[in-house]
């Protein structure tokens, strides 16, 4: 079996969701597209090798029920079942290199990324003074108006 990354998937069926249940809109979210070498292999006998190219998360899944959670109700979801892990990984790698992998999590859903809550660092008095001066300068500059000749 050839592993040429430019080849078409050799699975018998490719599925593309056609129901527009969740519209594609520009949302501000930070999704992570896993590198092919970071994908976990199966830990038990897989039901199949389901490659999700566009879905709430992208990856190779080994059970249909796991795959379904990532693609159902996603308009334009692209996924298919591969014959082997090697084929699924090769196809994933090709899609990764071409920039074709897209994670579209449902806002507020189980795959929606959450912001990390990191505590603010404690600033020294010198740092506090510096940032206070920066804030004052920003206030002054935001109130300044340029005349048509470009001077203040």
GROMACS .gro file of N, CA, C and O in nm, residues 2-97:
model
  384
    2UNK      N    1   0.063   0.216  -0.086
    2UNK     CA    2   0.144   0.337  -0.099
    2UNK      C    3   0.113   0.434   0.014
    2UNK      O    4   0.000   0.444   0.060
    3UNK      N    5   0.215   0.506   0.060
    3UNK     CA    6   0.193   0.607   0.165
    3UNK      C    7   0.215   0.747   0.111
    3UNK      O    8   0.246   0.838   0.185
    4UNK      N    9   0.203   0.765  -0.017
    4UNK     CA   10   0.220   0.896  -0.079
    4UNK      C   11   0.118   0.992  -0.021
    4UNK      O   12  -0.002   0.971  -0.034
    5UNK      N   13   0.162   1.101   0.045
    5UNK     CA   14   0.067   1.192   0.111
    5UNK      C   15  -0.026   1.264   0.015
    5UNK      O   16  -0.128   1.315   0.055
    6UNK      N   17   0.006   1.268  -0.114
    6UNK     CA   18  -0.081   1.341  -0.206
    6UNK      C   19  -0.191   1.252  -0.264
    6UNK      O   20  -0.274   1.297  -0.340
    7UNK      N   21  -0.192   1.125  -0.226
    7UNK     CA   22  -0.293   1.035  -0.280
    7UNK      C   23  -0.429   1.063  -0.218
    7UNK      O   24  -0.440   1.120  -0.111
    8UNK      N   25  -0.532   1.021  -0.285
    8UNK     CA   26  -0.668   1.034  -0.235
    8UNK      C   27  -0.692   0.924  -0.132
    8UNK      O   28  -0.632   0.817  -0.140
    9UNK      N   29  -0.780   0.948  -0.035
    9UNK     CA   30  -0.812   0.842   0.062
    9UNK      C   31  -0.863   0.719  -0.010
    9UNK      O   32  -0.938   0.729  -0.106
   10UNK      N   33  -0.819   0.601   0.036
   10UNK     CA   34  -0.858   0.478  -0.030
   10UNK      C   35  -0.978   0.410   0.036
   10UNK      O   36  -1.010   0.299   0.002
   11UNK      N   37  -1.041   0.477   0.129
   11UNK     CA   38  -1.158   0.417   0.191
   11UNK      C   39  -1.270   0.418   0.089
   11UNK      O   40  -1.272   0.495  -0.005
   12UNK      N   41  -1.365   0.330   0.109
   12UNK     CA   42  -1.473   0.318   0.012
   12UNK      C   43  -1.573   0.432   0.021
   12UNK      O   44  -1.638   0.464  -0.076
   13UNK      N   45  -1.585   0.494   0.138
   13UNK     CA   46  -1.684   0.599   0.154
   13UNK      C   47  -1.625   0.719   0.223
   13UNK      O   48  -1.550   0.706   0.318
   14UNK      N   49  -1.659   0.838   0.176
   14UNK     CA   50  -1.624   0.961   0.246
   14UNK      C   51  -1.756   1.030   0.274
   14UNK      O   52  -1.840   1.039   0.187
   15UNK      N   53  -1.772   1.077   0.396
   15UNK     CA   54  -1.897   1.137   0.435
   15UNK      C   55  -1.879   1.286   0.455
   15UNK      O   56  -1.782   1.329   0.515
   16UNK      N   57  -1.973   1.363   0.407
   16UNK     CA   58  -1.977   1.506   0.431
   16UNK      C   59  -2.117   1.538   0.479
   16UNK      O   60  -2.215   1.508   0.410
   17UNK      N   61  -2.127   1.595   0.597
   17UNK     CA   62  -2.259   1.630   0.651
   17UNK      C   63  -2.321   1.737   0.564
   17UNK      O   64  -2.255   1.833   0.527
   18UNK      N   65  -2.447   1.721   0.530
   18UNK     CA   66  -2.511   1.818   0.442
   18UNK      C   67  -2.615   1.903   0.514
   18UNK      O   68  -2.659   2.002   0.461
   19UNK      N   69  -2.657   1.863   0.634
   19UNK     CA   70  -2.755   1.942   0.708
   19UNK      C   71  -2.688   2.060   0.773
   19UNK      O   72  -2.594   2.043   0.850
   20UNK      N   73  -2.733   2.182   0.749
   20UNK     CA   74  -2.672   2.298   0.814
   20UNK      C   75  -2.727   2.319   0.955
   20UNK      O   76  -2.802   2.411   0.980
   21UNK      N   77  -2.693   2.230   1.049
   21UNK     CA   78  -2.744   2.242   1.184
   21UNK      C   79  -2.668   2.347   1.264
   21UNK      O   80  -2.725   2.417   1.344
   22UNK      N   81  -2.537   2.355   1.245
   22UNK     CA   82  -2.456   2.455   1.312
   22UNK      C   83  -2.388   2.537   1.204
   22UNK      O   84  -2.306   2.485   1.129
   23UNK      N   85  -2.425   2.664   1.187
   23UNK     CA   86  -2.368   2.742   1.078
   23UNK      C   87  -2.220   2.768   1.098
   23UNK      O   88  -2.173   2.776   1.211
   24UNK      N   89  -2.148   2.779   0.987
   24UNK     CA   90  -2.008   2.819   0.993
   24UNK      C   91  -2.004   2.970   1.008
   24UNK      O   92  -2.043   3.043   0.918
   25UNK      N   93  -1.963   3.017   1.122
   25UNK     CA   94  -1.950   3.160   1.144
   25UNK      C   95  -1.811   3.186   1.196
   25UNK      O   96  -1.745   3.096   1.245
   26UNK      N   97  -1.766   3.307   1.182
   26UNK     CA   98  -1.635   3.343   1.235
   26UNK      C   99  -1.648   3.361   1.386
   26UNK      O  100  -1.718   3.449   1.431
   27UNK      N  101  -1.584   3.273   1.460
   27UNK     CA  102  -1.588   3.279   1.604
   27UNK      C  103  -1.446   3.292   1.654
   27UNK      O  104  -1.354   3.241   1.592
   28UNK      N  105  -1.431   3.357   1.764
   28UNK     CA  106  -1.299   3.369   1.824
   28UNK      C  107  -1.284   3.256   1.925
   28UNK      O  108  -1.342   3.258   2.031
   29UNK      N  109  -1.210   3.155   1.886
   29UNK     CA  110  -1.181   3.046   1.978
   29UNK      C  111  -1.046   2.987   1.942
   29UNK      O  112  -1.000   2.995   1.830
   30UNK      N  113  -0.982   2.932   2.041
   30UNK     CA  114  -0.850   2.874   2.021
   30UNK      C  115  -0.864   2.722   2.020
   30UNK      O  116  -0.875   2.661   2.124
   31UNK      N  117  -0.864   2.665   1.901
   31UNK     CA  118  -0.871   2.520   1.892
   31UNK      C  119  -0.731   2.469   1.861
   31UNK      O  120  -0.650   2.538   1.801
   32UNK      N  121  -0.707   2.349   1.901
   32UNK     CA  122  -0.577   2.288   1.880
   32UNK      C  123  -0.591   2.177   1.776
   32UNK      O  124  -0.677   2.092   1.788
   33UNK      N  125  -0.507   2.185   1.675
   33UNK     CA  126  -0.500   2.079   1.575
   33UNK      C  127  -0.379   1.993   1.614
   33UNK      O  128  -0.266   2.039   1.605
   34UNK      N  129  -0.402   1.870   1.658
   34UNK     CA  130  -0.290   1.787   1.703
   34UNK      C  131  -0.193   1.754   1.589
   34UNK      O  132  -0.235   1.728   1.477
   35UNK      N  133  -0.065   1.757   1.619
   35UNK     CA  134   0.036   1.714   1.523
   35UNK      C  135   0.017   1.564   1.502
   35UNK      O  136  -0.018   1.491   1.597
   36UNK      N  137   0.042   1.514   1.381
   36UNK     CA  138   0.023   1.369   1.357
   36UNK      C  139   0.099   1.279   1.454
   36UNK      O  140   0.048   1.173   1.491
   37UNK      N  141   0.216   1.320   1.497
   37UNK     CA  142   0.294   1.237   1.589
   37UNK      C  143   0.237   1.236   1.730
   37UNK      O  144   0.275   1.153   1.813
   38UNK      N  145   0.145   1.329   1.760
   38UNK     CA  146   0.083   1.336   1.892
   38UNK      C  147  -0.046   1.257   1.902
   38UNK      O  148  -0.107   1.252   2.009
   39UNK      N  149  -0.092   1.198   1.792
   39UNK     CA  150  -0.217   1.122   1.796
   39UNK      C  151  -0.196   0.990   1.869
   39UNK      O  152  -0.100   0.917   1.840
   40UNK      N  153  -0.284   0.957   1.962
   40UNK     CA  154  -0.269   0.830   2.033
   40UNK      C  155  -0.312   0.714   1.945
   40UNK      O  156  -0.406   0.724   1.867
   41UNK      N  157  -0.240   0.605   1.956
   41UNK     CA  158  -0.280   0.483   1.887
   41UNK      C  159  -0.387   0.412   1.967
   41UNK      O  160  -0.416   0.450   2.081
   42UNK      N  161  -0.447   0.310   1.910
   42UNK     CA  162  -0.552   0.238   1.984
   42UNK      C  163  -0.494   0.166   2.104
   42UNK      O  164  -0.382   0.116   2.100
   43UNK      N  165  -0.568   0.167   2.214
   43UNK     CA  166  -0.524   0.099   2.335
   43UNK      C  167  -0.592  -0.037   2.351
   43UNK      O  168  -0.553  -0.116   2.436
   44UNK      N  169  -0.694  -0.063   2.271
   44UNK     CA  170  -0.762  -0.193   2.271
   44UNK      C  171  -0.803  -0.221   2.127
   44UNK      O  172  -0.776  -0.142   2.037
   45UNK      N  173  -0.868  -0.333   2.105
   45UNK     CA  174  -0.909  -0.370   1.970
   45UNK      C  175  -1.006  -0.265   1.915
   45UNK      O  176  -1.114  -0.245   1.969
   46UNK      N  177  -0.966  -0.192   1.809
   46UNK     CA  178  -1.054  -0.086   1.757
   46UNK      C  179  -1.171  -0.143   1.677
   46UNK      O  180  -1.160  -0.248   1.616
   47UNK      N  181  -1.278  -0.067   1.679
   47UNK     CA  182  -1.395  -0.098   1.596
   47UNK      C  183  -1.365  -0.059   1.452
   47UNK      O  184  -1.418  -0.117   1.358
   48UNK      N  185  -1.282   0.043   1.437
   48UNK     CA  186  -1.244   0.093   1.305
   48UNK      C  187  -1.145   0.206   1.324
   48UNK      O  188  -1.103   0.237   1.436
   49UNK      N  189  -1.109   0.270   1.214
   49UNK     CA  190  -1.017   0.383   1.217
   49UNK      C  191  -1.089   0.499   1.149
   49UNK      O  192  -1.088   0.509   1.026
   50UNK      N  193  -1.154   0.582   1.228
   50UNK     CA  194  -1.237   0.690   1.177
   50UNK      C  195  -1.157   0.820   1.179
   50UNK      O  196  -1.119   0.869   1.285
   51UNK      N  197  -1.134   0.874   1.062
   51UNK     CA  198  -1.057   0.996   1.048
   51UNK      C  199  -1.153   1.114   1.039
   51UNK      O  200  -1.240   1.117   0.952
   52UNK      N  201  -1.140   1.210   1.131
   52UNK     CA  202  -1.222   1.331   1.129
   52UNK      C  203  -1.133   1.445   1.083
   52UNK      O  204  -1.036   1.481   1.151
   53UNK      N  205  -1.165   1.501   0.966
   53UNK     CA  206  -1.088   1.611   0.907
   53UNK      C  207  -1.150   1.745   0.944
   53UNK      O  208  -1.079   1.841   0.972
   54UNK      N  209  -1.282   1.751   0.945
   54UNK     CA  210  -1.354   1.870   0.990
   54UNK      C  211  -1.460   1.824   1.088
   54UNK      O  212  -1.546   1.743   1.054
   55UNK      N  213  -1.451   1.873   1.211
   55UNK     CA  214  -1.546   1.835   1.315
   55UNK      C  215  -1.518   1.917   1.439
   55UNK      O  216  -1.438   2.010   1.438
   56UNK      N  217  -1.586   1.882   1.549
   56UNK     CA  218  -1.564   1.956   1.673
   56UNK      C  219  -1.420   1.940   1.722
   56UNK      O  220  -1.363   2.033   1.780
   57UNK      N  221  -1.362   1.825   1.702
   57UNK     CA  222  -1.219   1.800   1.722
   57UNK      C  223  -1.175   1.715   1.604
   57UNK      O  224  -1.256   1.641   1.548
   58UNK      N  225  -1.048   1.727   1.565
   58UNK     CA  226  -0.997   1.644   1.456
   58UNK      C  227  -0.900   1.543   1.514
   58UNK      O  228  -0.824   1.573   1.605
   59UNK      N  229  -0.906   1.421   1.460
   59UNK     CA  230  -0.820   1.315   1.510
   59UNK      C  231  -0.854   1.186   1.437
   59UNK      O  232  -0.931   1.186   1.341
   60UNK      N  233  -0.797   1.078   1.487
   60UNK     CA  234  -0.835   0.943   1.446
   60UNK      C  235  -0.904   0.882   1.566
   60UNK      O  236  -0.850   0.880   1.677
   61UNK      N  237  -1.026   0.834   1.544
   61UNK     CA  238  -1.104   0.773   1.651
   61UNK      C  239  -1.122   0.625   1.620
   61UNK      O  240  -1.117   0.583   1.505
   62UNK      N  241  -1.146   0.545   1.724
   62UNK     CA  242  -1.147   0.401   1.708
   62UNK      C  243  -1.284   0.337   1.732
   62UNK      O  244  -1.299   0.217   1.711
   63UNK      N  245  -1.379   0.417   1.776
   63UNK     CA  246  -1.516   0.371   1.796
   63UNK      C  247  -1.610   0.469   1.728
   63UNK      O  248  -1.589   0.591   1.733
   64UNK      N  249  -1.716   0.418   1.664
   64UNK     CA  250  -1.810   0.505   1.596
   64UNK      C  251  -1.875   0.602   1.695
   64UNK      O  252  -1.892   0.720   1.665
   65UNK      N  253  -1.908   0.554   1.816
   65UNK     CA  254  -1.977   0.643   1.912
   65UNK      C  255  -1.889   0.763   1.947
   65UNK      O  256  -1.939   0.872   1.966
   66UNK      N  257  -1.757   0.745   1.956
   66UNK     CA  258  -1.666   0.857   1.982
   66UNK      C  259  -1.661   0.951   1.861
   66UNK      O  260  -1.660   1.072   1.876
   67UNK      N  261  -1.657   0.892   1.743
   67UNK     CA  262  -1.654   0.972   1.620
   67UNK      C  263  -1.781   1.056   1.609
   67UNK      O  264  -1.774   1.176   1.578
   68UNK      N  265  -1.894   0.993   1.634
   68UNK     CA  266  -2.023   1.062   1.620
   68UNK      C  267  -2.030   1.186   1.708
   68UNK      O  268  -2.085   1.289   1.667
   69UNK      N  269  -1.974   1.180   1.829
   69UNK     CA  270  -1.975   1.297   1.918
   69UNK      C  271  -1.904   1.417   1.857
   69UNK      O  272  -1.935   1.531   1.888
   70UNK      N  273  -1.809   1.391   1.768
   70UNK     CA  274  -1.728   1.498   1.711
   70UNK      C  275  -1.778   1.550   1.577
   70UNK      O  276  -1.732   1.654   1.531
   71UNK      N  277  -1.872   1.479   1.514
   71UNK     CA  278  -1.914   1.520   1.379
   71UNK      C  279  -2.063   1.545   1.364
   71UNK      O  280  -2.102   1.623   1.279
   72UNK      N  281  -2.146   1.480   1.444
   72UNK     CA  282  -2.289   1.498   1.428
   72UNK      C  283  -2.329   1.641   1.464
   72UNK      O  284  -2.274   1.699   1.558
   73UNK      N  285  -2.420   1.696   1.392
   73UNK     CA  286  -2.471   1.832   1.409
   73UNK      C  287  -2.367   1.939   1.375
   73UNK      O  288  -2.380   2.053   1.415
   74UNK      N  289  -2.262   1.903   1.302
   74UNK     CA  290  -2.165   2.000   1.254
   74UNK      C  291  -2.182   2.010   1.103
   74UNK      O  292  -2.158   1.914   1.030
   75UNK      N  293  -2.225   2.125   1.057
   75UNK     CA  294  -2.244   2.147   0.915
   75UNK      C  295  -2.109   2.140   0.844
   75UNK      O  296  -2.014   2.206   0.885
   76UNK      N  297  -2.100   2.059   0.742
   76UNK     CA  298  -1.976   2.048   0.666
   76UNK      C  299  -1.873   1.955   0.727
   76UNK      O  300  -1.758   1.955   0.684
   77UNK      N  301  -1.913   1.875   0.827
   77UNK     CA  302  -1.819   1.779   0.887
   77UNK      C  303  -1.768   1.684   0.778
   77UNK      O  304  -1.842   1.642   0.691
   78UNK      N  305  -1.638   1.654   0.782
   78UNK     CA  306  -1.577   1.561   0.687
   78UNK      C  307  -1.509   1.452   0.768
   78UNK      O  308  -1.425   1.480   0.854
   79UNK      N  309  -1.546   1.328   0.737
   79UNK     CA  310  -1.492   1.214   0.810
   79UNK      C  311  -1.508   1.090   0.725
   79UNK      O  312  -1.592   1.087   0.633
   80UNK      N  313  -1.426   0.991   0.751
   80UNK     CA  314  -1.442   0.863   0.683
   80UNK      C  315  -1.369   0.755   0.760
   80UNK      O  316  -1.284   0.782   0.843
   81UNK      N  317  -1.405   0.632   0.728
   81UNK     CA  318  -1.345   0.516   0.794
   81UNK      C  319  -1.233   0.463   0.706
   81UNK      O  320  -1.250   0.444   0.586
   82UNK      N  321  -1.117   0.441   0.767
   82UNK     CA  322  -1.002   0.387   0.696
   82UNK      C  323  -0.987   0.238   0.728
   82UNK      O  324  -1.036   0.191   0.830
   83UNK      N  325  -0.918   0.167   0.640
   83UNK     CA  326  -0.899   0.023   0.659
   83UNK      C  327  -0.798  -0.009   0.769
   83UNK      O  328  -0.810  -0.110   0.837
   84UNK      N  329  -0.695   0.077   0.781
   84UNK     CA  330  -0.588   0.050   0.878
   84UNK      C  331  -0.550   0.179   0.949
   84UNK      O  332  -0.578   0.289   0.901
   85UNK      N  333  -0.482   0.163   1.064
   85UNK     CA  334  -0.430   0.280   1.135
   85UNK      C  335  -0.327   0.351   1.048
   85UNK      O  336  -0.322   0.473   1.043
   86UNK      N  337  -0.243   0.273   0.980
   86UNK     CA  338  -0.140   0.331   0.894
   86UNK      C  339  -0.203   0.422   0.787
   86UNK      O  340  -0.154   0.532   0.763
   87UNK      N  341  -0.310   0.377   0.725
   87UNK     CA  342  -0.378   0.458   0.623
   87UNK      C  343  -0.438   0.583   0.687
   87UNK      O  344  -0.425   0.694   0.633
   88UNK      N  345  -0.504   0.567   0.802
   88UNK     CA  346  -0.566   0.682   0.869
   88UNK      C  347  -0.460   0.786   0.907
   88UNK      O  348  -0.479   0.906   0.887
   89UNK      N  349  -0.346   0.739   0.958
   89UNK     CA  350  -0.239   0.830   0.997
   89UNK      C  351  -0.178   0.899   0.875
   89UNK      O  352  -0.151   1.020   0.879
   90UNK      N  353  -0.158   0.827   0.767
   90UNK     CA  354  -0.104   0.887   0.644
   90UNK      C  355  -0.200   0.992   0.589
   90UNK      O  356  -0.157   1.101   0.547
   91UNK      N  357  -0.329   0.963   0.590
   91UNK     CA  358  -0.428   1.059   0.541
   91UNK      C  359  -0.436   1.181   0.633
   91UNK      O  360  -0.449   1.295   0.587
   92UNK      N  361  -0.428   1.158   0.764
   92UNK     CA  362  -0.429   1.269   0.859
   92UNK      C  363  -0.307   1.358   0.836
   92UNK      O  364  -0.318   1.480   0.831
   93UNK      N  365  -0.190   1.295   0.819
   93UNK     CA  366  -0.067   1.371   0.798
   93UNK      C  367  -0.076   1.454   0.670
   93UNK      O  368  -0.035   1.570   0.667
   94UNK      N  369  -0.131   1.398   0.564
   94UNK     CA  370  -0.146   1.472   0.438
   94UNK      C  371  -0.240   1.591   0.458
   94UNK      O  372  -0.209   1.703   0.412
   95UNK      N  373  -0.351   1.570   0.527
   95UNK     CA  374  -0.446   1.681   0.553
   95UNK      C  375  -0.382   1.785   0.644
   95UNK      O  376  -0.403   1.906   0.626
   96UNK      N  377  -0.301   1.741   0.740
   96UNK     CA  378  -0.232   1.833   0.831
   96UNK      C  379  -0.137   1.922   0.753
   96UNK      O  380  -0.133   2.044   0.770
   97UNK      N  381  -0.058   1.861   0.664
   97UNK     CA  382   0.041   1.937   0.586
   97UNK      C  383  -0.026   2.035   0.491
   97UNK      O  384   0.028   2.141   0.462
   0.00000   0.00000   0.00000
